[in-house]
XYZ file of N, CA and C in Angstrom:
369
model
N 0.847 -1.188 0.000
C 0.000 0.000 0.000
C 0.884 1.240 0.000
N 0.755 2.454 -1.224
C 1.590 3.187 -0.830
C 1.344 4.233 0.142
N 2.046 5.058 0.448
C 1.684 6.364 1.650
C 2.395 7.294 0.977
N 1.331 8.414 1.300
C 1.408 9.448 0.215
C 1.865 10.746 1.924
N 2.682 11.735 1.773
C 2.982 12.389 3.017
C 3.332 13.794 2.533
N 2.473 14.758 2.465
C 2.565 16.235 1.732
C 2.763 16.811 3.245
N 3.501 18.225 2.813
C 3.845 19.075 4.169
C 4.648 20.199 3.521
N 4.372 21.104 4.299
C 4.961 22.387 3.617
C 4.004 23.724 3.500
N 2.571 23.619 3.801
C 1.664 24.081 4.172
C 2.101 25.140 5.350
N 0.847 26.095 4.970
C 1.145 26.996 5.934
C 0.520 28.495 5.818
N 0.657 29.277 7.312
C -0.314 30.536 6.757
C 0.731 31.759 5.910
N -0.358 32.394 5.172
C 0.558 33.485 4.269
C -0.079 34.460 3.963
N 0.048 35.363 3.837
C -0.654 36.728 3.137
C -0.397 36.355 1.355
N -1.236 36.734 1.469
C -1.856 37.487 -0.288
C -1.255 37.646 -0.906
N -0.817 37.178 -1.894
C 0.607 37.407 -2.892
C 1.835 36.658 -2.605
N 1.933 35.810 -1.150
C 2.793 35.307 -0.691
C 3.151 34.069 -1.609
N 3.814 33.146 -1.049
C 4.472 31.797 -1.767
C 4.489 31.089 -1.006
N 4.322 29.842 -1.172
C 4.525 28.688 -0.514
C 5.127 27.453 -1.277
N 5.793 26.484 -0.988
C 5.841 25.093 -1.702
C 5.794 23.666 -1.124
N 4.798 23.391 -1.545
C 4.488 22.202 -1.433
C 5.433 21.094 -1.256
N 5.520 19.480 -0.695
C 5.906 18.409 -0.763
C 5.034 17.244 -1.024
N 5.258 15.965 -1.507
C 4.531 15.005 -1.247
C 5.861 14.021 -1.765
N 5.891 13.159 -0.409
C 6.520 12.339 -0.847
C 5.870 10.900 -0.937
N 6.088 10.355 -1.985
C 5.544 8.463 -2.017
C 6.178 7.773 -1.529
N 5.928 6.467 -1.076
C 6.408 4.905 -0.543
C 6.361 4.258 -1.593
N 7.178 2.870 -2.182
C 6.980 2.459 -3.020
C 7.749 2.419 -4.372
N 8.164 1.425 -5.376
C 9.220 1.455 -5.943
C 8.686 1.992 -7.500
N 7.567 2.164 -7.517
C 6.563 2.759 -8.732
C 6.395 4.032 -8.934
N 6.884 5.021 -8.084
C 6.671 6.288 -8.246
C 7.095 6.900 -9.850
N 7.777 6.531 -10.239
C 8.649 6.820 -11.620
C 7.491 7.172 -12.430
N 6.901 5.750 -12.370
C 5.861 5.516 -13.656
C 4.966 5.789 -13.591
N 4.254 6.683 -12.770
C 2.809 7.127 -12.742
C 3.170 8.949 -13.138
N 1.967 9.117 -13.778
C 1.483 10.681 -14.050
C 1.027 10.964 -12.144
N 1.336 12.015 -11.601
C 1.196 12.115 -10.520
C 0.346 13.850 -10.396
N -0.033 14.180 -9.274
C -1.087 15.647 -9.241
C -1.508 16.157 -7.860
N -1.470 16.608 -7.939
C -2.248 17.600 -6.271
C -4.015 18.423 -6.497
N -4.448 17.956 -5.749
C -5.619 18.050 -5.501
C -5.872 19.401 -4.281
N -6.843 19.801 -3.929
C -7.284 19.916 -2.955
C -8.552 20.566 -2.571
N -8.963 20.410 -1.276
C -10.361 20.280 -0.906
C -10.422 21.696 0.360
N -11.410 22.605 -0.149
C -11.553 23.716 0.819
C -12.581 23.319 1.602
N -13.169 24.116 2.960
C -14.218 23.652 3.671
C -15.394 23.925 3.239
N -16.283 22.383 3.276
C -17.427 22.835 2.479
C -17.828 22.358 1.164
N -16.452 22.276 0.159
C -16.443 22.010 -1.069
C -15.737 20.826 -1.046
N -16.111 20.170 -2.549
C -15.723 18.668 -2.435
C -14.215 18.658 -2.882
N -13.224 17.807 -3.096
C -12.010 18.308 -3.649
C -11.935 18.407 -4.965
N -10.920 19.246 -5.307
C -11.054 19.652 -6.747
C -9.733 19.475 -7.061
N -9.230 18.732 -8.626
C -8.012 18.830 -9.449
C -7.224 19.744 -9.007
N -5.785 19.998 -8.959
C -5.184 21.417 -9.542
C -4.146 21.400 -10.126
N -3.533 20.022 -10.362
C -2.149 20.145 -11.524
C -1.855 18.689 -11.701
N -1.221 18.913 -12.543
C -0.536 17.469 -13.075
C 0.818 17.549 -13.839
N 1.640 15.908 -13.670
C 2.683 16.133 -14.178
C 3.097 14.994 -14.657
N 3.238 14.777 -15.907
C 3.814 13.259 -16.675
C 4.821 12.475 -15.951
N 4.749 11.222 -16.215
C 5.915 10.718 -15.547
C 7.243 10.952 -15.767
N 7.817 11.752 -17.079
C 9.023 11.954 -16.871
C 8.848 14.081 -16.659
N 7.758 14.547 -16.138
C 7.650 16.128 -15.635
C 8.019 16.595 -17.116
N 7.879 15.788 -18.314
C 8.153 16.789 -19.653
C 6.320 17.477 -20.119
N 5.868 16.901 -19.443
C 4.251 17.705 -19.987
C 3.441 17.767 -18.250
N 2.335 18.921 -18.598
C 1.895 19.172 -17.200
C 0.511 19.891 -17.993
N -0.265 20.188 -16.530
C -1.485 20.534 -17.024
C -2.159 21.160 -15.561
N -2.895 22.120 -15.428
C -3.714 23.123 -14.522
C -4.707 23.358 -14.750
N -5.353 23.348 -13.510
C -6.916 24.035 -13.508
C -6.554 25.367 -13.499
N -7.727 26.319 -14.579
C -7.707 27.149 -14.593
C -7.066 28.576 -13.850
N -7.684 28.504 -12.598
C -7.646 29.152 -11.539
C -6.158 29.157 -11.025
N -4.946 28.662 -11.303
C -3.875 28.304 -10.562
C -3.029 28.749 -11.956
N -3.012 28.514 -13.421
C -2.450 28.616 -14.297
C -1.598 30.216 -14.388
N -0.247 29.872 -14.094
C 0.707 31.242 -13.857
C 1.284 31.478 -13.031
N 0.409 30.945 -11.939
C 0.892 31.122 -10.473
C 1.472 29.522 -9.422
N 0.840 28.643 -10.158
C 1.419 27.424 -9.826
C 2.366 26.896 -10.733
N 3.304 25.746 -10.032
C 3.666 24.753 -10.937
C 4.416 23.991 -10.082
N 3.600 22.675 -11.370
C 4.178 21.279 -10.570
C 5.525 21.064 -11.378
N 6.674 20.252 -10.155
C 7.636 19.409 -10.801
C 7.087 18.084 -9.990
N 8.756 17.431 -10.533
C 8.763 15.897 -9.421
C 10.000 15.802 -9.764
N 10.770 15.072 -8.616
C 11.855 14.618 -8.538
C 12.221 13.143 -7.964
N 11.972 12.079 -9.401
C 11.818 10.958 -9.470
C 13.034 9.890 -8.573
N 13.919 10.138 -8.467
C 15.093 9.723 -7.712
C 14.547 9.514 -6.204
N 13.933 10.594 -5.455
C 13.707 10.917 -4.350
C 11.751 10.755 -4.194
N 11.686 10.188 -5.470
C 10.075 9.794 -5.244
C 8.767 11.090 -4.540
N 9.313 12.196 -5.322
C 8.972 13.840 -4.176
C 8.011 14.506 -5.600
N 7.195 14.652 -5.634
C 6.704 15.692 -6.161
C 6.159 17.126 -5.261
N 6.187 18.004 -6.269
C 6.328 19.199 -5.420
C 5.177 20.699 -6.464
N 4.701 21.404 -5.427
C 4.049 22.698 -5.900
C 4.445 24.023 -5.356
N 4.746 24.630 -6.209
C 5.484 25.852 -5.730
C 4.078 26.725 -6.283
N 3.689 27.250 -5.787
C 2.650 28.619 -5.290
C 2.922 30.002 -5.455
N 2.865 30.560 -5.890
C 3.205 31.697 -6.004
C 1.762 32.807 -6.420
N 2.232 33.975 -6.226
C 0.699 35.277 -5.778
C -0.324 34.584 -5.088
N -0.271 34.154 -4.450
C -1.744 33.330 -3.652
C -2.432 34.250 -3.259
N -3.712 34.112 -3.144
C -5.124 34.180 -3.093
C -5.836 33.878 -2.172
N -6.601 34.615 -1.219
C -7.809 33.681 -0.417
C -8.214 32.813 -0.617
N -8.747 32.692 -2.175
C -9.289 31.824 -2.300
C -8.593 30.163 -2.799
N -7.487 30.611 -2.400
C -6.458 29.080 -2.943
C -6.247 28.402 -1.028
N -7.030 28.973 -0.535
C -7.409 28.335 0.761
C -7.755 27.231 0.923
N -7.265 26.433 1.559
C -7.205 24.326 1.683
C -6.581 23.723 1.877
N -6.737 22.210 2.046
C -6.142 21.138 2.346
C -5.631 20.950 1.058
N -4.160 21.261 1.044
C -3.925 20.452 -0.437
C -3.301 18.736 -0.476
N -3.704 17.974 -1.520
C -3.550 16.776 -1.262
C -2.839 16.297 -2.719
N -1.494 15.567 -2.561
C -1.047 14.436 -3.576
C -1.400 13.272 -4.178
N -1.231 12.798 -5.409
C -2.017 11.375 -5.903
C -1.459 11.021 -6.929
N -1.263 9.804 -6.689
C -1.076 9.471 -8.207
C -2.593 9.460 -9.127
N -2.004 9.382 -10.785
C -2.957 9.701 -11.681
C -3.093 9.007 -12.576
N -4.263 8.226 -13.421
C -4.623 7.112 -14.149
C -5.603 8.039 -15.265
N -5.565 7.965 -16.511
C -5.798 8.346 -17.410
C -5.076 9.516 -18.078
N -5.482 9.894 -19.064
C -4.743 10.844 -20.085
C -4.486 12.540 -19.173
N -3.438 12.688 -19.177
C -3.157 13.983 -18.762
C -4.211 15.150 -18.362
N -5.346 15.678 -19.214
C -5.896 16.445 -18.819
C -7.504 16.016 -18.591
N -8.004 14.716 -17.833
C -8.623 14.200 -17.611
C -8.406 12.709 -16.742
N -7.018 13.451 -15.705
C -6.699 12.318 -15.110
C -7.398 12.331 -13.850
N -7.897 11.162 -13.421
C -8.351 10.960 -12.184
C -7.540 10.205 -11.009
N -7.397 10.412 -9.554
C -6.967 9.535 -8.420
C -6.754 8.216 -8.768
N -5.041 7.784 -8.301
C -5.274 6.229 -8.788
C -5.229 5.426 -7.511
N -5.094 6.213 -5.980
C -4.753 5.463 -5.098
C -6.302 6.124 -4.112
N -7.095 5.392 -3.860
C -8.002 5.048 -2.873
C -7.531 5.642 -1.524
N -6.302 5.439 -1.041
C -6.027 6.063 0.525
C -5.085 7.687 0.203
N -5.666 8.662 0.755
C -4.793 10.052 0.784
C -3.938 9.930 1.658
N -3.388 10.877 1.552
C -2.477 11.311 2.683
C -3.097 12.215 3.850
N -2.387 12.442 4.115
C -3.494 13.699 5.490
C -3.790 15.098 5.046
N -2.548 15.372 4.071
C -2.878 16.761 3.525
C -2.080 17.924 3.760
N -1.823 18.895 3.481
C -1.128 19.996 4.228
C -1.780 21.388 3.927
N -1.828 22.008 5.451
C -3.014 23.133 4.883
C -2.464 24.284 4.482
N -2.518 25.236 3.749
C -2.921 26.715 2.997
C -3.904 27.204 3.545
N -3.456 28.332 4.247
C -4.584 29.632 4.506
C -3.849 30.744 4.187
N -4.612 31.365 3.390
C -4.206 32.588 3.116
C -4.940 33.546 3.587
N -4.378 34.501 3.736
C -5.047 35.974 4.265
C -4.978 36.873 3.468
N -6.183 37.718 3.821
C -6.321 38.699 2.832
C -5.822 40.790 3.327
């Protein structure tokens, strides 16, 4: 079973930066399209990036496009989101996953999350 362990979360003002971690368990990390999710209070979780298995193609929800971006660093089994101008509304639990289908219609491939790491931003 793998274990998925994001951290790096944290509070920030408005325009601030943050970057993300998630590291995997497991000798498969290489080969999966991998992504970060996350879920505000209230709302169900929502997509917010993706990144091929070798990080040569990627893909964003709208709302994040400019100001996010995913890598991964396959050696160390770490994918990562660096944040930048944040927003109130990029307020949440953000969460790591691996990803099963075509790049910009990929969905969760692992059933158990991780715990999450939170983003609050202030305005």
């Amino acid at each position: 079973q793998v274990q998925l362990v994001e951290s790096g979360g944290g509070l920030v003002q408005a325009g601030g930066s943050l970057r993300l971690s998630c590291a995997a368990s497991g000798r498969t990390f290489s080969a999966y399209t991998w992504g970060w999710f996350r879920q505000a209070p209230g709302k169900e979780r929502e997509f917010v990036a993706a990144i091929s298995w070798s990080g040569g193609n990627t893909h964003y929800t709208d709302s994040v496009k400019g100001r996010f971006t995913i890598s991964r660093d396959n050696p160390k089994n770490t994918v990562y989101l660096q944040m930048n101008s944040l927003k109130p509304e990029d307020t949440a639990v953000y969460y790591c996953n691996a990803l099963r289908g075509v790049l910009v219609a990929a969905k969760p491939l692992y059933d158990n999350w991780g715990q999450g790491t939170q983003v609050t931003v202030s305005s």
